[in-house]
Structure formats: C-alpha cells, structure tokens
CSV table of C-alpha atoms and ligand atoms in Angstrom, one decimal:
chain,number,residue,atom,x,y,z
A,1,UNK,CA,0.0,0.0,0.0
A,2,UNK,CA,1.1,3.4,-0.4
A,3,UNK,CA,1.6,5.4,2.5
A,4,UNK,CA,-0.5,8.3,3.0
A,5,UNK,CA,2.5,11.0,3.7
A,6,UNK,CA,5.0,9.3,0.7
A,7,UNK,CA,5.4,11.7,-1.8
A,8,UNK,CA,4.7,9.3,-4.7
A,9,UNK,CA,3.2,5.8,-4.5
A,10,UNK,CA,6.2,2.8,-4.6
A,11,UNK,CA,6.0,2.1,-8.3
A,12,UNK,CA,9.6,1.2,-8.8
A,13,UNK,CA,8.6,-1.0,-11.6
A,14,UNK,CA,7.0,1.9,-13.7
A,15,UNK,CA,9.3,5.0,-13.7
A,16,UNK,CA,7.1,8.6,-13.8
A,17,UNK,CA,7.6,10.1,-16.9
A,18,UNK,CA,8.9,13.7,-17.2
A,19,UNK,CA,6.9,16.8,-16.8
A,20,UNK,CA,7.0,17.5,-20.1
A,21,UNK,CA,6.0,14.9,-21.9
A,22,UNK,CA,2.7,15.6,-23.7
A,23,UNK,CA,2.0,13.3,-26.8
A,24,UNK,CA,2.1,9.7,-26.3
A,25,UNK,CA,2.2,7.4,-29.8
A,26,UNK,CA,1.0,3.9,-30.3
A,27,UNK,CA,2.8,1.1,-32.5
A,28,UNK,CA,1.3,-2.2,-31.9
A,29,UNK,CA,2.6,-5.9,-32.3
A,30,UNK,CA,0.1,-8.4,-33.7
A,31,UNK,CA,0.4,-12.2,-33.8
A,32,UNK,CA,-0.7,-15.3,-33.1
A,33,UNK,CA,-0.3,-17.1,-29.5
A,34,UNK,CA,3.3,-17.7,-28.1
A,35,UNK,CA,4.8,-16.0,-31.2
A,36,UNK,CA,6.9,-13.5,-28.9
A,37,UNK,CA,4.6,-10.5,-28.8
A,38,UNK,CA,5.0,-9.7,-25.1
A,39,UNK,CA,8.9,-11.0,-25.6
A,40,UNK,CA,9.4,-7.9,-28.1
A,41,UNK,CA,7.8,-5.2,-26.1
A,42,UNK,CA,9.4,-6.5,-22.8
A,43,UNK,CA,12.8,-6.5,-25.0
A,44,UNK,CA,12.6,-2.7,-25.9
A,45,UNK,CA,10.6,-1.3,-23.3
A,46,UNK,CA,11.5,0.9,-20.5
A,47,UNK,CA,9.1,-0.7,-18.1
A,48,UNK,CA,7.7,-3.8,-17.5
A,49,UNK,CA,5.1,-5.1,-19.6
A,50,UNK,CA,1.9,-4.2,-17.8
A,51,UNK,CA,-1.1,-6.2,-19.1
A,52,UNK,CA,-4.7,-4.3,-18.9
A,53,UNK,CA,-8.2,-5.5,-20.6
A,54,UNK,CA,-10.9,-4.0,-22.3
A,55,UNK,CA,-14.6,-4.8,-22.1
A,56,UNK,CA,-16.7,-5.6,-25.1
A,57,UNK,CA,-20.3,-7.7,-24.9
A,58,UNK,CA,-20.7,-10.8,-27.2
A,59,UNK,CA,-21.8,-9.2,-30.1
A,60,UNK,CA,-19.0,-8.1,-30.4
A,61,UNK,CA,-19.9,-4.2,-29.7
A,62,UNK,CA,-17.5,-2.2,-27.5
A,63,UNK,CA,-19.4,-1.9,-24.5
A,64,UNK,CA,-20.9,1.9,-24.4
A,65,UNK,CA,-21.8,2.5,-20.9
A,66,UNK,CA,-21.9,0.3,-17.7
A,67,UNK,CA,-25.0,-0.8,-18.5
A,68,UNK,CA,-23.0,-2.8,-20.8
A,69,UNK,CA,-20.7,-3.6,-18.2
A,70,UNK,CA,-23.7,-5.3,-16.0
A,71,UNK,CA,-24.9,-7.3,-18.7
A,72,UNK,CA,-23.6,-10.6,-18.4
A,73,UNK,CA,-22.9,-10.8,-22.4
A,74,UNK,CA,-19.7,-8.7,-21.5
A,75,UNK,CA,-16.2,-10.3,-22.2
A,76,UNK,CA,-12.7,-8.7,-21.9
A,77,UNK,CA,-9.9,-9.1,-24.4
A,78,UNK,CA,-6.2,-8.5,-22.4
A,79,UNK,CA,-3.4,-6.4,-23.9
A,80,UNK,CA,-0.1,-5.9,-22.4
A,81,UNK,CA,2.3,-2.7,-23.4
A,82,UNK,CA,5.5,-1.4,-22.5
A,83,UNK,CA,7.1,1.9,-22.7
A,84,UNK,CA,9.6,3.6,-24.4
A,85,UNK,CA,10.3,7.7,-24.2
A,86,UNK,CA,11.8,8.6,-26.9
A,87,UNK,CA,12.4,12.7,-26.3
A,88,UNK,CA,11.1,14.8,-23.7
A,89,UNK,CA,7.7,15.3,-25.7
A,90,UNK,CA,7.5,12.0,-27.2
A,91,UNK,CA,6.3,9.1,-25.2
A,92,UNK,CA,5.7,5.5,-28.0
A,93,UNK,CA,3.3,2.5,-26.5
A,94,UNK,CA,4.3,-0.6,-27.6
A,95,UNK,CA,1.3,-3.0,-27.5
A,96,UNK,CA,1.1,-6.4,-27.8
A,97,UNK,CA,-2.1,-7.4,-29.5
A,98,UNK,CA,-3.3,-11.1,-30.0
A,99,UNK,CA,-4.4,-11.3,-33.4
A,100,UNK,CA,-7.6,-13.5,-32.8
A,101,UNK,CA,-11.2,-12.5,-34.2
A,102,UNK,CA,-13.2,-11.1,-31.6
A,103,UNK,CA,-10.1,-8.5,-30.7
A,104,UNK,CA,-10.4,-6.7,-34.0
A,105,UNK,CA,-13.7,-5.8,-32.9
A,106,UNK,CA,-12.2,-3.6,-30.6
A,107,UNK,CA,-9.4,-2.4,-32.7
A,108,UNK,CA,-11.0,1.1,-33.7
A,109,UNK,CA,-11.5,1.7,-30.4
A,110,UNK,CA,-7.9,0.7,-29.0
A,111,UNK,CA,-5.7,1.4,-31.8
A,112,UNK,CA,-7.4,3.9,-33.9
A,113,UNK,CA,-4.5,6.7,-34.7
A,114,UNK,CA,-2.2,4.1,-34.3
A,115,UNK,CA,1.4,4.7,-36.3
A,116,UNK,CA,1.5,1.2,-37.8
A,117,UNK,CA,1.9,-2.5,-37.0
A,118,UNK,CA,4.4,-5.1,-36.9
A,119,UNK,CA,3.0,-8.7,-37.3
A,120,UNK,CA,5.0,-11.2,-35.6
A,121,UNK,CA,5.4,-14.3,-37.8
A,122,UNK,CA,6.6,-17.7,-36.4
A,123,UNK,CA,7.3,-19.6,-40.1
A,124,UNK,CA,6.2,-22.9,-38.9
A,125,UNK,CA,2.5,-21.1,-38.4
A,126,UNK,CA,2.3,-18.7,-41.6
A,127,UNK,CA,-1.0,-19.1,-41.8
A,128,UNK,CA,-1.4,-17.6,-38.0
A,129,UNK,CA,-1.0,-14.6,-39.5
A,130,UNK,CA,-3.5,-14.5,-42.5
A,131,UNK,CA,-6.3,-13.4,-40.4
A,132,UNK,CA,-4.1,-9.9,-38.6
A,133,UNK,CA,-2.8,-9.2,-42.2
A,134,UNK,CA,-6.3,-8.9,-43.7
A,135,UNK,CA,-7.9,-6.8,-40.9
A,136,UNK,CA,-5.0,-4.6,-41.2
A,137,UNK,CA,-5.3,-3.9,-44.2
A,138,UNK,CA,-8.9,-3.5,-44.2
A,139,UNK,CA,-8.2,-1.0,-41.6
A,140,UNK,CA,-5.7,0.9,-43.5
A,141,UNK,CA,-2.8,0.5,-40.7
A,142,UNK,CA,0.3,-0.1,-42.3
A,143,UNK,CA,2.5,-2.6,-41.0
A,144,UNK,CA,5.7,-4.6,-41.1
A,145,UNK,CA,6.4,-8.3,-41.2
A,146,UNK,CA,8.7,-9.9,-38.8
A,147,UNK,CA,10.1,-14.0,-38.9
A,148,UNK,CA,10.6,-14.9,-35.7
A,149,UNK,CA,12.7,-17.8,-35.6
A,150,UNK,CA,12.3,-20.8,-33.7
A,151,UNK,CA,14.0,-23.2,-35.3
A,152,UNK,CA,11.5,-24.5,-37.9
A,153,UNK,CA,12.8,-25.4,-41.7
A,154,UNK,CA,14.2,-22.6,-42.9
A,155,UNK,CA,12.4,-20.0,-45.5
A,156,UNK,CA,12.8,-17.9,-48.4
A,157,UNK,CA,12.0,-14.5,-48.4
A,158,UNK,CA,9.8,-15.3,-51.4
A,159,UNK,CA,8.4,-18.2,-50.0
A,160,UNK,CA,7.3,-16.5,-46.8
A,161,UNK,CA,5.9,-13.6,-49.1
A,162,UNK,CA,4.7,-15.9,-51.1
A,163,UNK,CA,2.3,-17.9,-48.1
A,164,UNK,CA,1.4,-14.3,-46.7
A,165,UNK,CA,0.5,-12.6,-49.8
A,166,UNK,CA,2.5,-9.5,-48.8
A,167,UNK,CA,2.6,-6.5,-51.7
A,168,UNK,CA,6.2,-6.0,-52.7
A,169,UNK,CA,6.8,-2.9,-50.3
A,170,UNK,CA,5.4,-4.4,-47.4
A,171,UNK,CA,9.1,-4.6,-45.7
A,172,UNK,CA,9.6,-8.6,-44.4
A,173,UNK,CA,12.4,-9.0,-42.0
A,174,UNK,CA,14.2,-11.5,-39.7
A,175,UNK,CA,14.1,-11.2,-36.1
A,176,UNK,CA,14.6,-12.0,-32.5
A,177,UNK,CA,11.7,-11.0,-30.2
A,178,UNK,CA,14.5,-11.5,-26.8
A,179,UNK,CA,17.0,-9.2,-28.5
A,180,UNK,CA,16.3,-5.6,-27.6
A,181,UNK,CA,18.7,-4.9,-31.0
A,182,UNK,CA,16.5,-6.8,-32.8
A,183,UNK,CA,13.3,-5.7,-31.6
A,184,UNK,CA,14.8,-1.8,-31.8
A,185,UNK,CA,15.3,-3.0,-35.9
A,186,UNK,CA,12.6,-3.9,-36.3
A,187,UNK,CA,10.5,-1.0,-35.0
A,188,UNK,CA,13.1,1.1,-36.7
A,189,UNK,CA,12.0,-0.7,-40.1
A,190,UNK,CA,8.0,-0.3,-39.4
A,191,UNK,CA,9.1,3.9,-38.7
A,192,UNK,CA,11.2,3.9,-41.9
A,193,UNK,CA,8.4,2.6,-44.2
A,194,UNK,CA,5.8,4.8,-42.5
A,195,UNK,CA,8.1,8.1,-43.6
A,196,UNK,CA,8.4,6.1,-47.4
A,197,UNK,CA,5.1,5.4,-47.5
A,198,UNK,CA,3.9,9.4,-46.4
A,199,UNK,CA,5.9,10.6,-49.4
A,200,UNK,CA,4.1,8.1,-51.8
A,201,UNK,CA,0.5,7.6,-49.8
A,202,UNK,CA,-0.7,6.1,-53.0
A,203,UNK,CA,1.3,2.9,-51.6
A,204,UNK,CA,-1.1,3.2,-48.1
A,205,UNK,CA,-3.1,-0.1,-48.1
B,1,UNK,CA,-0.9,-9.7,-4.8
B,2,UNK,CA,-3.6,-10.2,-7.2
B,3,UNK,CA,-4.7,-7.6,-9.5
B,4,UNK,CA,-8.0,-6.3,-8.0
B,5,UNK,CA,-9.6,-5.4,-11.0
B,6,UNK,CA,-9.7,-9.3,-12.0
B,7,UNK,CA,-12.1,-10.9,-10.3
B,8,UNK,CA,-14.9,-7.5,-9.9
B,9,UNK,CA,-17.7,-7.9,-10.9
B,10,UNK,CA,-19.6,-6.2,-13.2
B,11,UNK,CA,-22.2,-4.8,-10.2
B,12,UNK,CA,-18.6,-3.8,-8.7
B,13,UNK,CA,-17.4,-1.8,-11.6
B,14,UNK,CA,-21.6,0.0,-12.3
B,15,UNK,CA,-21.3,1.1,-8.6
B,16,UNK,CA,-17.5,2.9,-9.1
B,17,UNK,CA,-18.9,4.9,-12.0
B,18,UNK,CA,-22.1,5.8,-10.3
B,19,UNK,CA,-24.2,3.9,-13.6
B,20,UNK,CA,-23.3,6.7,-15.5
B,21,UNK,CA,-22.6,6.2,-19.2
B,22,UNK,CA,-19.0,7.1,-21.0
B,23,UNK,CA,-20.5,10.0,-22.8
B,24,UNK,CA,-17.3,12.4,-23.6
B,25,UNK,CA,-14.9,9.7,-22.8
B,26,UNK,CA,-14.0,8.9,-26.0
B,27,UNK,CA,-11.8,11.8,-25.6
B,28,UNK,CA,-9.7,9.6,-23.7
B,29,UNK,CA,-7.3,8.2,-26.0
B,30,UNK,CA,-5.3,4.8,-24.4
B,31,UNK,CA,-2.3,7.2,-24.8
B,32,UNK,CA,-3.8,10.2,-23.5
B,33,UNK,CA,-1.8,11.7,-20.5
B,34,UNK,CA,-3.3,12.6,-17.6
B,35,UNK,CA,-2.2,15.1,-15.3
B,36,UNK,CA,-3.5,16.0,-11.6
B,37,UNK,CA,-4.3,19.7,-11.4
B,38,UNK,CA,-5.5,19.2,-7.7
B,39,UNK,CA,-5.2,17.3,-4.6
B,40,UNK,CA,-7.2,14.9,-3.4
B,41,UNK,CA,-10.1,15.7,-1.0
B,42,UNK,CA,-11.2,13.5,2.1
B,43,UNK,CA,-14.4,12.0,1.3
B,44,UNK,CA,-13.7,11.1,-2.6
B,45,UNK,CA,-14.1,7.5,-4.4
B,46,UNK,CA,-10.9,5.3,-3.6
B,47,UNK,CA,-10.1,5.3,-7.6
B,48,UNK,CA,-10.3,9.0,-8.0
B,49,UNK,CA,-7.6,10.0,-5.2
B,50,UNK,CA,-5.4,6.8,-6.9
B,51,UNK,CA,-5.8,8.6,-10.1
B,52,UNK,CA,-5.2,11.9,-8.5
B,53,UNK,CA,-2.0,10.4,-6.8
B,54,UNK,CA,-1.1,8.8,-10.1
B,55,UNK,CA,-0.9,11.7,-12.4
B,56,UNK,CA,1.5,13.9,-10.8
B,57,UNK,CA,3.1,13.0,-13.5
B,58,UNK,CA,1.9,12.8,-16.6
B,59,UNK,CA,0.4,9.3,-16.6
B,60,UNK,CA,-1.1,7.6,-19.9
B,61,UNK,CA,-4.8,6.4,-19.9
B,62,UNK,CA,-3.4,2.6,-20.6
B,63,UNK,CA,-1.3,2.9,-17.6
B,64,UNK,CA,-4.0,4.2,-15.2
B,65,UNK,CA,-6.2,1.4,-16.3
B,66,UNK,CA,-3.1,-1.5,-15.5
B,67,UNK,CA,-2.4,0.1,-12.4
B,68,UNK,CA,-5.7,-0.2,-11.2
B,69,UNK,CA,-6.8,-3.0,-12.6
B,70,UNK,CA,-9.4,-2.2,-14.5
B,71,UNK,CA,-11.0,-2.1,-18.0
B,72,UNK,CA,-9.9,1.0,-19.9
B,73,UNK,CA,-13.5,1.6,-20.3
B,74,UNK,CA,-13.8,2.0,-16.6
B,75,UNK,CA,-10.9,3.7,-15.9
B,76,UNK,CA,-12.5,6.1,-19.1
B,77,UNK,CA,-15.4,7.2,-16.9
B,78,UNK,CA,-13.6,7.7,-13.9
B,79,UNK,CA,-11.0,10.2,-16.2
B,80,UNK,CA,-14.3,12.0,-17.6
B,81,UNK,CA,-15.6,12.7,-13.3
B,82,UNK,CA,-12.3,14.2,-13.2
B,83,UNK,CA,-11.9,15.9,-16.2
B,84,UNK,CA,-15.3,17.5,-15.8
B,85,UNK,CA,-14.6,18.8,-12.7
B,86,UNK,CA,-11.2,20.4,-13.4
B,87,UNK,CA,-9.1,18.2,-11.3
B,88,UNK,CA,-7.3,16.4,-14.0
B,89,UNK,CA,-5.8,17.9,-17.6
B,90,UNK,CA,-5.6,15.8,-20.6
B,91,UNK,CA,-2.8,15.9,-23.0
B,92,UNK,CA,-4.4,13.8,-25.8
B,93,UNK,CA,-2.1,12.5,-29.3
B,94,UNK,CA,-1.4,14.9,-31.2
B,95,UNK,CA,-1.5,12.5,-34.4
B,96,UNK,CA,-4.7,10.8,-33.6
B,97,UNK,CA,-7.1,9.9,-36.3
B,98,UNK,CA,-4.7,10.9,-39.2
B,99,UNK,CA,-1.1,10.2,-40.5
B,100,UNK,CA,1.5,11.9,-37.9
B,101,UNK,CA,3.0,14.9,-39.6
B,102,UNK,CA,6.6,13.6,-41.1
B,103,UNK,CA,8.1,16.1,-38.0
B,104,UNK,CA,6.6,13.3,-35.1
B,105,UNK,CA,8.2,10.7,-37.6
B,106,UNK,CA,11.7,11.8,-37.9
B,107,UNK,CA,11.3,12.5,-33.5
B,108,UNK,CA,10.2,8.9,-33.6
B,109,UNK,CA,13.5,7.5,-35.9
B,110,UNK,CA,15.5,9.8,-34.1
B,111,UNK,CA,14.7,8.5,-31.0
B,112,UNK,CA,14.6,4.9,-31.5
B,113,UNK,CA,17.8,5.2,-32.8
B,114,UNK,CA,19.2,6.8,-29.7
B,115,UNK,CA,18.4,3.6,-27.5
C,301,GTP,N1,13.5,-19.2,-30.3
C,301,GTP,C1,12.9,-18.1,-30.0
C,301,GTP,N2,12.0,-18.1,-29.0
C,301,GTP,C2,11.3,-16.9,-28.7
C,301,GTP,C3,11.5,-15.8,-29.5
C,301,GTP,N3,10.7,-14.8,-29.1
C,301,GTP,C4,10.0,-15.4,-28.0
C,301,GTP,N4,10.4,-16.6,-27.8
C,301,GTP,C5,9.9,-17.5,-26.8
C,301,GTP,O1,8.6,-17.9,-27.1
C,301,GTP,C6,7.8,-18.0,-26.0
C,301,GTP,C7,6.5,-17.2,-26.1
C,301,GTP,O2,6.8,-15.8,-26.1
C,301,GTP,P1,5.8,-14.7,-25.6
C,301,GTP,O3,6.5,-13.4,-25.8
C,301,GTP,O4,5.2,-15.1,-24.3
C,301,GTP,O5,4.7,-14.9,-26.8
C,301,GTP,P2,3.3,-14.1,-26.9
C,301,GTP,O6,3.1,-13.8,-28.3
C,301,GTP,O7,3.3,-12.9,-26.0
C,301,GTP,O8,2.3,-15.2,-26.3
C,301,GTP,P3,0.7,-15.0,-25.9
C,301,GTP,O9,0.6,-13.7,-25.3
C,301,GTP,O10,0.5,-16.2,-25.0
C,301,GTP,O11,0.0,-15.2,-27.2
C,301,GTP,C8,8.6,-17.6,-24.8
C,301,GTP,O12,9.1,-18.7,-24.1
C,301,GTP,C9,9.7,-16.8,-25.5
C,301,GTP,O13,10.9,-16.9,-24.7
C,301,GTP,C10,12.5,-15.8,-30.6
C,301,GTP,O14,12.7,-14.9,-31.3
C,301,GTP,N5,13.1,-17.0,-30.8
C,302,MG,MG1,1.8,-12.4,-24.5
C-alpha cells in the first residue's frame, strides 16, 4: 500500500515520466499465441510489460456504458504494453495485441491513430498470421512483417511472401523477439516505411 | 498480490462509476496523458484520489487502467468525473485519427535510434 504521507506511491517497476512529456504514440505488435509479442515489447521497453483488458459484450460491440458492463454478455480481451520515451515530448506504447477474431472488434477503439503495426510471424505457423494481415489492411494501418525464428525449416523470403501474400513494399524481416537490437530493428524498419510510405501515400493499403 | 480489477464484478465496476454512461470519454485516447491539477479531498471515491496520486506525472490512460486494474473503459469514466470537474488535464495524441506529420516521424526515428 502506499503510505498516506510518501510523496509518490512505490512504483519502482514503472518510472514517472517527465513533466514534459505531452504526446504519447501507439505502435502495436500483432500475432498469433506464443509468437513472442510480449517477448518484443518487454525487450525494448522501459518498463515492465503491464497487461490491462478491455470490455466488449458478445456481439462483439464495444461496450458503451456500464450498462453494458452489467450485462452478463460482457467479455474482456487483455493487452499488455510497455514503454519507451523517446524525447522529452514524445512518449511510443508498444502494445502487444493477440491477433484472434473477436479483438479486431475492438481495434478502432484501442488502436485507432495508431502509427502502424508489426505482425509477428513464427514460419512454422504462416497461416497464424492471415487473419491480422487482412484486418490490417482493411483497416488501412500499415504494418511490417517480422520472422521470428524458432527453429523450424528454414524460409525464403519469397516463400514466406509468397504464403502471406504481402505486396512487394510491405518490408519482411528476420528477427529475434529477446534481443532488444533486434526488436529496436525492427520497430526502426516499421518507422522507416511509415516516412516512405507518407511521401508516396498512394502505396497506403 | 492479485490484480484487484480481476475478479470485480460487473455490479462492482456499475457502482465505481455511479451507472453513468461514458458520454465524452471517447476523448480519452489509451495514450492520452493525464495530469492532476489538484489534490485529493477527504471524502472522494478510492479510484479517484489513486488517479489523482497517479498523475502527478503525466500518466497515460493505458497505464491508469493496469495500475488499477481495471478495464480502460472504466478507468474512461472515472477520467471524464475528473476531467469534468477540473481536477485532471488531458494531454491527448497529437497524431490521432490521421497520418503523424513527417516532423513526429523523424522524432520517432531519431529516438529509437538513440536507445
Ligand atoms: N527461439 C525463440 N524463442 C522466442 C522468440 N521470441 C519469443 N520466444 C519464446 O517464445 C515463448 C512465447 O513468447 P511470448 O512473448 O510469451 O509470446 P506471446 O506472443 O506474448 O504469447 P501469448 O501472449 O501467450 O499469445 C517464450 O518462451 C519466449 O521466450 C524468438 O525470437 N526466438
Ligand atoms: Mg503475451
């Protein structure tokens, strides 16, 4: 418990952030189960990964008031997210998203204004990923593509292109969710082609 | 110790927001800061003087709800009480809703690169 007379509540865990910070930005990793989402947000993020729900009711509706709440049709998808402040304005979320059905129903809601996705691919479950790839380009988001390995046979580029149906600029890259190098590439990558694609937008899914 | 937002029920969560519905609180963005602007008083809800104690420094929505365990829509209507009283300030994306502006991108690179 925090002590009424501390100055600040013990949050060790979760640093406060400066004073000035005053625009907090969203990237968000999307994948199937145990592909390493919470690995690569824990890897580059300046806090632990805190995990936090959302509530939404069976027909898949975010829920609009507590009303909603009461109902026992209401369900809660979990998230986690780390940190990372990148200047003393700029604060980037890193969320981990599972990329099952029912959470794209609350993906407006979440992620709307989001900068762009990276969809974590293990290449022995390609197919895992069909499903996130679709809604995010129905959405519009754009997104990179990152192999994680774990040891299966190995894959072509083309191959793995190939099973995804990626467009030739969607950027596809290696990676290794427990290396905060490689997790730091690979949100550098998703930035990179967000700048390419804002100078051609005609390339914007 | 357990989160205590895990196990509430849903009568729990319609008595901390009074029944009231989110109207306004879509303003709350999951990256929204949140900053106190005053102290708590004695005789308010629990969650509002943990929000209040919270946001000292700026504190983002998504971070509010983990800390209290419970659902960002919740923690949404609990922001809007304060908010609507004056006792918090919202420092919402700037880039919401529309590409950023290629400025926020290059602070983005620029920072990422510096980790
Ligand atoms: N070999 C290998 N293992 C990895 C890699 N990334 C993650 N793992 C391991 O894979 C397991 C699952 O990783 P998580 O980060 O929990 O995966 P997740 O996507 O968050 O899983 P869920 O949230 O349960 O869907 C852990 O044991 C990780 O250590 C990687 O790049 N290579
Ligand atoms: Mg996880």
């Amino acid at each position: 418990m925090a002590s009424e007379i501390s100055e600040r509540p013990a949050r060790s865990e979760r640093p406060a952030l400066a004073g000035t910070a005053d625009n907090g930005l969203k990237i968000v990793v999307v994948g199937g189960f145990g592909v390493g989402k919470t690995t690569m947000v824990r890897s580059v993020s300046e806090i632990r990964p805190l995990n936090t729900e959302e509530t939404m009711t069976k027909a898949g509706e975010a829920v609009d008031d507590l009303d909603g709440v009461r109902t026992k049709t209401a369900t809660t998808v979990a998230f986690d997210f780390g940190r990372i402040t990148l200047d003393a304005h700029n604060v980037l979320y890193l969320f981990g998203a599972p990329g099952q059905e029912r959470f794209w129903f609350l993906w407006d809601r979440l992620f709307a204004g989001t900068l762009g996705a990276v969809v974590l691919v293990d290449t022995r479950r390609l197919a895992d990923s069909w499903y996130a790839i679709d809604r995010l380009e129905h959405h519009g988001t754009p997104f990179v593509v990152a192999c994680n390995d774990f040891g299966g046979p190995p894959h072509t580029e083309a191959q793995v292109r190939e099973a995804l149906d990626l467009p030739p600029e969607v950027p596809l890259i290696r990676c290794d969710a427990r290396s905060r190098a490689s997790s730091k590439t690979v949100l550098i990558t998703l930035v990179e082609h967000l700048a390419r694609l804002q100078k051609a937008p005609e390339l914007t899914p | 110790m357990s989160r205590p937002g895990r196990d509430d029920s849903p009568d729990r969560l319609y008595t901390l927001t009074g029944g009231r519905s989110r109207s306004g609180s879509d303003a709350f963005d999951l990256v929204t800061l949140v900053v106190t602007e005053s102290d708590p008083v004695p005789g308010m809800q629990s969650e509002h003087v943990a929000i209040l104690r919270m946001c000292r420094f700026p504190t983002a929505v998504v971070e509010i709800a983990a800390e209290l365990g419970l659902p960002v829509t919740v923690v949404r209507i609990l922001l809007t009480d304060l908010h609507d009283t004056g006792r918090v300030s919202a420092r919402h994306p700037r880039s919401a809703h529309r590409l950023p502006d290629p400025d926020i991108l290059e602070q983005v690179l620029v920072g990422l690169r510096n980790l």
